Short mmCIF file of C-alpha atoms in Angstrom, two decimals:
data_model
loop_
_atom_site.label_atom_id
_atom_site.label_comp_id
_atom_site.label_asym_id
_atom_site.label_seq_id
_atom_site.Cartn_x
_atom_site.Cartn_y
_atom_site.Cartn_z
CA UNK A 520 -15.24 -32.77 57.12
CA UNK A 521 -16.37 -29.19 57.28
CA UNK A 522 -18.62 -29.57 54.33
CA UNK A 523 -20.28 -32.84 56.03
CA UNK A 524 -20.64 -30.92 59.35
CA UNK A 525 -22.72 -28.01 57.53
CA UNK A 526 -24.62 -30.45 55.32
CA UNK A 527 -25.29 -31.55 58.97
CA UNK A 528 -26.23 -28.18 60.47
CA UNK A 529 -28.22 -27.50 57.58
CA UNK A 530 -30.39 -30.50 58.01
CA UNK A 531 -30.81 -29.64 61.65
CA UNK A 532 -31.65 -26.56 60.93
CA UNK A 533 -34.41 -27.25 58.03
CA UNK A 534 -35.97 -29.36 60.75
CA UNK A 535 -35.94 -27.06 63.79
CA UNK A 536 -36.99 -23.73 61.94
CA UNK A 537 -40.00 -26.43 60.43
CA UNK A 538 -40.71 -27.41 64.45
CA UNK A 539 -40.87 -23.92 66.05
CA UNK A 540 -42.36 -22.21 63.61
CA UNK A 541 -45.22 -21.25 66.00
CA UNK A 542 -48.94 -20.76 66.72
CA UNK A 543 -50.10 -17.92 64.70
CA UNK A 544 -54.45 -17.11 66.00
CA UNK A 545 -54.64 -20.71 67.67
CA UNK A 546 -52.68 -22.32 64.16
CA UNK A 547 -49.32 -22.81 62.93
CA UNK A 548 -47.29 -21.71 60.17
CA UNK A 549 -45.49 -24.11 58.31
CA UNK A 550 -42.89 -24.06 54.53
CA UNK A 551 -45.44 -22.36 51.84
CA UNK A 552 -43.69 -24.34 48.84
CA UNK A 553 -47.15 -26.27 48.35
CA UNK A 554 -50.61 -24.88 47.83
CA UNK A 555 -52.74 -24.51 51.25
CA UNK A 556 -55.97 -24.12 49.79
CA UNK A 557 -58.34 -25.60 51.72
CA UNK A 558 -62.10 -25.02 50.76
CA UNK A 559 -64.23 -22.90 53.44
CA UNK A 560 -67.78 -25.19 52.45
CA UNK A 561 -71.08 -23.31 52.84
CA UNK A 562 -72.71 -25.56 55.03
CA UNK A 563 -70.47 -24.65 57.73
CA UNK A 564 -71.17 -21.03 58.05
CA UNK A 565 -73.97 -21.26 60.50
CA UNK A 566 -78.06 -19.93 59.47
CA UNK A 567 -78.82 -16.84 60.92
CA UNK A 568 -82.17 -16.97 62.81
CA UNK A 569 -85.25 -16.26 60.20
CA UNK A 570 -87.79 -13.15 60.97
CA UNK A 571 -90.84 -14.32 62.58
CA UNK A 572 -92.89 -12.28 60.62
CA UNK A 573 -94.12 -9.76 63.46
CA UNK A 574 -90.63 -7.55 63.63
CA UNK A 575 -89.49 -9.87 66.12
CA UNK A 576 -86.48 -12.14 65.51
CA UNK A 577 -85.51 -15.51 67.23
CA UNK A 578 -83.94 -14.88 70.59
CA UNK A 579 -86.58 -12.36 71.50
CA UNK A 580 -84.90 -9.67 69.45
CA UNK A 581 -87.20 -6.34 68.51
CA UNK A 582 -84.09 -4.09 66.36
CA UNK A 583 -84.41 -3.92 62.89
CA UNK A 584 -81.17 -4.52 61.56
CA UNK A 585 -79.92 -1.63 59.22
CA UNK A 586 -78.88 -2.63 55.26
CA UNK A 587 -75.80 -2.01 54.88
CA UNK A 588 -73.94 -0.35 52.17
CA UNK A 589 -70.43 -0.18 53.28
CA UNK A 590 -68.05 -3.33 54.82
CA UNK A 591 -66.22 -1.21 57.49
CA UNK A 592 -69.43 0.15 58.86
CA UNK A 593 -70.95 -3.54 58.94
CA UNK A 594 -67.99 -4.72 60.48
CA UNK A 595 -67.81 -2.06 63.07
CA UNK A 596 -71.56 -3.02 64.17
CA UNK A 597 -70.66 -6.86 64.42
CA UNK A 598 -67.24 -6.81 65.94
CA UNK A 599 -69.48 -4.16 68.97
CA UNK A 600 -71.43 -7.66 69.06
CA UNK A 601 -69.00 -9.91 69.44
CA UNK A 602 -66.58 -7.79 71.64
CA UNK A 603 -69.08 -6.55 73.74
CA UNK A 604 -72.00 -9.41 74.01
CA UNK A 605 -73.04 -12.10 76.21
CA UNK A 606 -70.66 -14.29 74.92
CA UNK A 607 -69.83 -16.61 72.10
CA UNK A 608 -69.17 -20.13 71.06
CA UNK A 609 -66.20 -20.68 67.89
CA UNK A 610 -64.67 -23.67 66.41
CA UNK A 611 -61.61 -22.69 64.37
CA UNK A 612 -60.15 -25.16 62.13
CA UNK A 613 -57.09 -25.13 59.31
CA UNK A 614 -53.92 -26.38 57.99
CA UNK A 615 -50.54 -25.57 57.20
CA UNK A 616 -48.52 -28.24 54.72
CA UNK A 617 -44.54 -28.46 54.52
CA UNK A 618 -41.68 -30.10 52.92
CA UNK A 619 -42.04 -32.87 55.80
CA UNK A 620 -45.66 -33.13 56.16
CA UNK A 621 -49.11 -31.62 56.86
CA UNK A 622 -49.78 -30.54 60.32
CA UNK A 623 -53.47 -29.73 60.50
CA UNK A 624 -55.26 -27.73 63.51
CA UNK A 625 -58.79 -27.64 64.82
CA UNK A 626 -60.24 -25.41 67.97
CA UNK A 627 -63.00 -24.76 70.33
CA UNK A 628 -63.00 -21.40 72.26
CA UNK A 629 -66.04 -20.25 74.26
CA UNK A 630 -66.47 -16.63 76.57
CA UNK A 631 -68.79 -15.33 78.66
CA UNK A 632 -68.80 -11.36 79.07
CA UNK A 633 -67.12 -9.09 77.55
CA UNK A 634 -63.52 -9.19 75.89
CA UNK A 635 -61.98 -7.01 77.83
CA UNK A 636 -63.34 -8.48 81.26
CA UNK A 637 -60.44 -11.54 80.26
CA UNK A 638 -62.21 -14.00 82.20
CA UNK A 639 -64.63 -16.40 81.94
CA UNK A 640 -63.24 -18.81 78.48
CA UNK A 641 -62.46 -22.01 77.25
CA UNK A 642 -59.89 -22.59 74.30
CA UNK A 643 -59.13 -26.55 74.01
CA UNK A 644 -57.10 -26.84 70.76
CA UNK A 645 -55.83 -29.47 69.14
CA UNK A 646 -52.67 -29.92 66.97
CA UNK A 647 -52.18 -33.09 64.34
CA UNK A 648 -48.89 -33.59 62.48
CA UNK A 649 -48.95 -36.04 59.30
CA UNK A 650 -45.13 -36.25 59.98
CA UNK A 651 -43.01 -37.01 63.35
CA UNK A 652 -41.11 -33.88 62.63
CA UNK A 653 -44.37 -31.79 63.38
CA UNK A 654 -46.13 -31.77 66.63
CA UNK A 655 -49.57 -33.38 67.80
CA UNK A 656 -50.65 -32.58 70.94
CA UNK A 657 -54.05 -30.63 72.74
CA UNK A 658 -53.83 -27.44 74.86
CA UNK A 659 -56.45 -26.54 77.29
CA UNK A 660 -57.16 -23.14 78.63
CA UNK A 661 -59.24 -22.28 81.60
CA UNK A 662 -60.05 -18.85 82.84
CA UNK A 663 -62.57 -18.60 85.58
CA UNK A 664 -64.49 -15.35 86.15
CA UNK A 665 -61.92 -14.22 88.50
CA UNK A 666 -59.70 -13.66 85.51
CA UNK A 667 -57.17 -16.55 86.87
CA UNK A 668 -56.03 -19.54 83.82
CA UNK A 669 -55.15 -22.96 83.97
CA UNK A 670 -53.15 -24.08 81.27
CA UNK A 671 -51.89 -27.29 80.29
CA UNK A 672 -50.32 -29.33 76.86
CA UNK A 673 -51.24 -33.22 76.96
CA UNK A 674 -50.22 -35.50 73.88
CA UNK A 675 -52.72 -38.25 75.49
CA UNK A 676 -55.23 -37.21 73.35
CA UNK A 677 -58.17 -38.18 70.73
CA UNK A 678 -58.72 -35.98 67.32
CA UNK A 679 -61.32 -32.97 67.87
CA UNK A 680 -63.19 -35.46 70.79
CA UNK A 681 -61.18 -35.78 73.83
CA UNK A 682 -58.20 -35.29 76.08
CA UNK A 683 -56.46 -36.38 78.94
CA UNK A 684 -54.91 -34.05 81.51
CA UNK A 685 -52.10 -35.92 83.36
CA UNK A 686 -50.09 -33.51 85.34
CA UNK A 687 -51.08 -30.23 87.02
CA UNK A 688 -51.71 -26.93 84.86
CA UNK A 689 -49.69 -23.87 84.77
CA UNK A 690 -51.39 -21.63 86.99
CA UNK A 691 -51.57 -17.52 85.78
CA UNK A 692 -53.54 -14.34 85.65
CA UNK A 693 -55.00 -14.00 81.97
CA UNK A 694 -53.83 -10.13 82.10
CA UNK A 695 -50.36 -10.96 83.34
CA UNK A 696 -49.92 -13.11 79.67
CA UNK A 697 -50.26 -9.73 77.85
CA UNK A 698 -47.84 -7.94 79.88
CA UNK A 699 -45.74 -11.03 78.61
CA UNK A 700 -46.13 -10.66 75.07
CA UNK A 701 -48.94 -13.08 74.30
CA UNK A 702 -52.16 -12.36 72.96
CA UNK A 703 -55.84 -12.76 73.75
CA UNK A 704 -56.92 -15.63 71.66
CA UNK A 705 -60.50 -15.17 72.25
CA UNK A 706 -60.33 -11.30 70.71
CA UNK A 707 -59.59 -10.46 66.88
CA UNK A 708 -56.21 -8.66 67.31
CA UNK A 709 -56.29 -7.29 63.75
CA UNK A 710 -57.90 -3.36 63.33
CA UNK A 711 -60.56 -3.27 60.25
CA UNK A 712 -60.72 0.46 58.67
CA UNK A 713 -60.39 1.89 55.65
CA UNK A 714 -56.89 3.16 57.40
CA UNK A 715 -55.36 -0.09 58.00
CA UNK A 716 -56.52 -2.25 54.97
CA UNK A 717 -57.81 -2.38 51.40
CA UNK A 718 -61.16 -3.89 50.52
CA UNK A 719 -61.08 -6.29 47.72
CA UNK A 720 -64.85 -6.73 47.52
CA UNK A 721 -68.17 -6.57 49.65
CA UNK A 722 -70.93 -8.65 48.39
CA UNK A 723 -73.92 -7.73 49.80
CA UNK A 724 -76.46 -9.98 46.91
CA UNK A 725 -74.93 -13.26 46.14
CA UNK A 726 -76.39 -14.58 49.63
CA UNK A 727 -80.01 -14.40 50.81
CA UNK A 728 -79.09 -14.33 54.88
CA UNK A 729 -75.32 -13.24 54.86
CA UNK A 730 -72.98 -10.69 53.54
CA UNK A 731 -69.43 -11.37 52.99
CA UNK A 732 -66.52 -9.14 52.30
CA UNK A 733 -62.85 -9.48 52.07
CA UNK A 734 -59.62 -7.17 52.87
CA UNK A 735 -56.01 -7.40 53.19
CA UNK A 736 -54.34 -6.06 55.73
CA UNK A 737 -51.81 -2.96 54.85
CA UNK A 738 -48.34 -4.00 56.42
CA UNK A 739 -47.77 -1.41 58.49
CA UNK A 740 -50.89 -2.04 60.59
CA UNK A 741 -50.13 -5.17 61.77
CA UNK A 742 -49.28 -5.32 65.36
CA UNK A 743 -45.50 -5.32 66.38
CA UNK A 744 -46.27 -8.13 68.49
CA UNK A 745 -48.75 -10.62 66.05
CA UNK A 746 -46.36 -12.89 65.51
CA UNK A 747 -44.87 -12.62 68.92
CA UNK A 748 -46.16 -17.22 69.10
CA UNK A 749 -43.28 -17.07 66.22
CA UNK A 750 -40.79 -14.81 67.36
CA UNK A 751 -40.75 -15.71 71.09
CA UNK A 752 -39.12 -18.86 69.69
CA UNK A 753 -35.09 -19.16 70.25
CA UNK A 754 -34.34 -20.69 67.05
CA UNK A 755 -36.25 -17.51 65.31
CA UNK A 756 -34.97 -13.90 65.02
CA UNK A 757 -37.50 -12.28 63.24
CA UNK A 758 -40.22 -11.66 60.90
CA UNK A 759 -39.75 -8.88 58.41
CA UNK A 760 -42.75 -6.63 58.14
CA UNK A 761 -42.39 -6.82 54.59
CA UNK A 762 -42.66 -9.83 54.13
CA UNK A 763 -46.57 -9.81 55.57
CA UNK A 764 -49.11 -10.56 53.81
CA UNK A 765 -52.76 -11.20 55.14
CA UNK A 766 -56.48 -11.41 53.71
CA UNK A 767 -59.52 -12.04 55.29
CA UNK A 768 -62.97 -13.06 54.35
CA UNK A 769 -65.82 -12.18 56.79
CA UNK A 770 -69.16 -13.51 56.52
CA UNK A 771 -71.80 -11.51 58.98
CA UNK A 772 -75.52 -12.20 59.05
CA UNK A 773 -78.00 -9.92 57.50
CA UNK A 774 -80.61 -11.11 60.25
CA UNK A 775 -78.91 -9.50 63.27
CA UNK A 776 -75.28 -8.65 62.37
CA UNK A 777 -73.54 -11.25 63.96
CA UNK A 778 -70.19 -12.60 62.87
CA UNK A 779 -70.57 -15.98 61.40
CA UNK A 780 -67.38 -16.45 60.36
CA UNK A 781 -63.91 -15.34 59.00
CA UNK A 782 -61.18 -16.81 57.15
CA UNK A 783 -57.57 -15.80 57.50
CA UNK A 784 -54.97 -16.44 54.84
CA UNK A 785 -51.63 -15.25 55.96
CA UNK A 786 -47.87 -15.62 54.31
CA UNK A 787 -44.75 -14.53 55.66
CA UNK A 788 -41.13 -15.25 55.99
CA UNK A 789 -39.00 -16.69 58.93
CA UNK A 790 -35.49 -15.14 59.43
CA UNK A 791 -33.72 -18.06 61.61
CA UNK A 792 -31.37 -17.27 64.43
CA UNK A 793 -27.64 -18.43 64.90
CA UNK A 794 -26.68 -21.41 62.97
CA UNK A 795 -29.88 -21.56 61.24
CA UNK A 796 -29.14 -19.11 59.31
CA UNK A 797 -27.41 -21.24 56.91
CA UNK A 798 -30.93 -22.52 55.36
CA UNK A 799 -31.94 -18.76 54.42
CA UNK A 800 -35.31 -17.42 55.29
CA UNK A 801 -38.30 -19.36 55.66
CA UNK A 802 -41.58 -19.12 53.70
CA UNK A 803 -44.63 -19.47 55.58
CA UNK A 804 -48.36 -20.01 55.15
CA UNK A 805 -51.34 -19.91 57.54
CA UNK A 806 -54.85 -20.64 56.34
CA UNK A 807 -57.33 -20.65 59.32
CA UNK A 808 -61.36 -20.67 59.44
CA UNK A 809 -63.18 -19.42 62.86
CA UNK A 810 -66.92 -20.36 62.38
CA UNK A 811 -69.12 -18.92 64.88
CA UNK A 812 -72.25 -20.98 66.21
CA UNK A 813 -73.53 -18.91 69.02
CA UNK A 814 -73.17 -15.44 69.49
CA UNK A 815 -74.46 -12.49 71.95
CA UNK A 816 -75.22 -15.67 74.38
CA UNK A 817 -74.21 -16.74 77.40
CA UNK A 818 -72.36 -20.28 77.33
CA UNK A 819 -71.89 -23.06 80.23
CA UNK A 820 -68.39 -23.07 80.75
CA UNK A 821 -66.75 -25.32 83.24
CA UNK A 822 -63.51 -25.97 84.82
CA UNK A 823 -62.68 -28.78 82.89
CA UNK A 824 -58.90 -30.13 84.85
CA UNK A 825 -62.01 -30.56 87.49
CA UNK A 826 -62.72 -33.81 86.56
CA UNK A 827 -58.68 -34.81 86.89
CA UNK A 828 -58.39 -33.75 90.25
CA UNK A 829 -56.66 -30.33 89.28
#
């Protein structure tokens, strides 16, 4: 009888710690005992605007770009873009496979302003489980220019087109989140230096209008509170620092330094709290692609519970 009860309690708990693993940058992490590997195609990574021929750029811009020689000072110029610019327009997409299924996510976040204004966004992200153990829902996120969100979960929803809101949002300040733990998802929460990470390579020849570089991140520079989607769960106790690990690939124009896109590719292991215990720590995998479209330009953002009387 005891033996059947923990065979129980085990099952239970192989399901639950697969459930709450949470949202890690907009995705979720889910068992690493099968290959994640999707492919990051180059027609996705969007074509920087060509010179005009007269020093002048599309988009009215007169600076000459600099060529540059080293990744962090590169990345430095673009991330000043895409913090500090007019705004931006992203579509993340990934997957994460497990034991019971494939739960694969997809994204839209746009911002007006600045990052640290926290105001003026869109995220609308969708989540779509191959298994009824994982979930499959849409969250949208509305911050008006006030700084004040609406947020809201709806499972009445269709794939990457459309959603239905049917009761009324949670109502917040987008600052008062932080103070709770969560994070900005429309800011890259990682710091790239030669003090925080190792550069694997930075090829500045194989393409004609992009560089693209890739580093992992050194353990102890990741943020206490990164995988505060995962820990915030009750059925999780923690996630060992040592058990990090987390490369990126960034691609950035050559035209005008934007960021065009970056890939993450994150493992990690799940201690379980309580009874959940029994199943042992939990491998995890992330692999997540944010491709930007527009960048350094303002975007029409609207309140969009508007149209459901919210």
């Amino acid at each position: 009888m005891i033996f059947k009860r923990l065979r129980y309690y085990s099952i239970v708990a192989i399901l639950l710690v697969a459930l709450v693993l949470g949202f890690v940058f907009g995705g979720a992490a889910a068992s690493s005992s099968s290959n994640v590997q999707p492919d990051l195609p180059e027609e996705v990574i969007p074509t920087p605007p060509t010179d005009t021929g007269d020093g002048e750029e599309d988009g009215g811009n007169t600076e000459t770009l600099p060529v540059f020689k080293n990744a962090y000072s590169l990345w430095e110029y673009s991330y000043n873009i895409f913090a500090n610019g007019a705004g931006c327009y992203a579509i993340m997409s990934g997957q994460a496979d497990a034991a019971i299924g494939t739960q694969y996510m997809y994204a839209i976040f746009k911002r007006n302003g600045k990052v640290s204004d926290y105001a003026n966004n869109l995220e609308i992200s969708y989540k779509k489980g191959t298994s009824s153990f994982l979930d499959s829902s849409c969250r949208i996120v509305y911050t008006n220019a006030d700084g004040i969100s609406k947020r809201s979960n709806t499972k009445n929803y269709v794939w990457q087109e459309s959603y239905v809101i049917e009761e009324e949002p949670e109502t917040y300040t987008y600052t008062d989140k932080f103070a709770n733990g969560e994070r900005d998802a429309h800011d890259f929460l990682l710091d790239i230096s030669p003090s925080t990470t190792t550069l694997v390579y930075f090829d500045r020849l194989s393409y004609d209008s992009y560089y693209e570089f890739k580093v992992v991140m050194d353990q102890d520079a990741i943020p206490s509170n990164y995988y505060n989607p995962v820990t915030s769960s009750p059925y999780v106790d923690s996630v060992p620092q040592n058990s990090i690990n987390i490369s990126i690939t960034f691609r950035i124009s050559k035209v005008n330094g934007h960021l065009l896109s970056y890939t993450l590719d994150e493992t990690f292991e799940v201690v379980p709290a309580g009874i959940l215990g029994v199943v042992g720590n939990q491998h995890a995998h992330n692999y997540l692609t944010y491709t930007f479209y527009e960048m350094d330009k303002e975007q029409n953002i609207e309140d969009p519970f508007a149209a459901f009387g919210y």
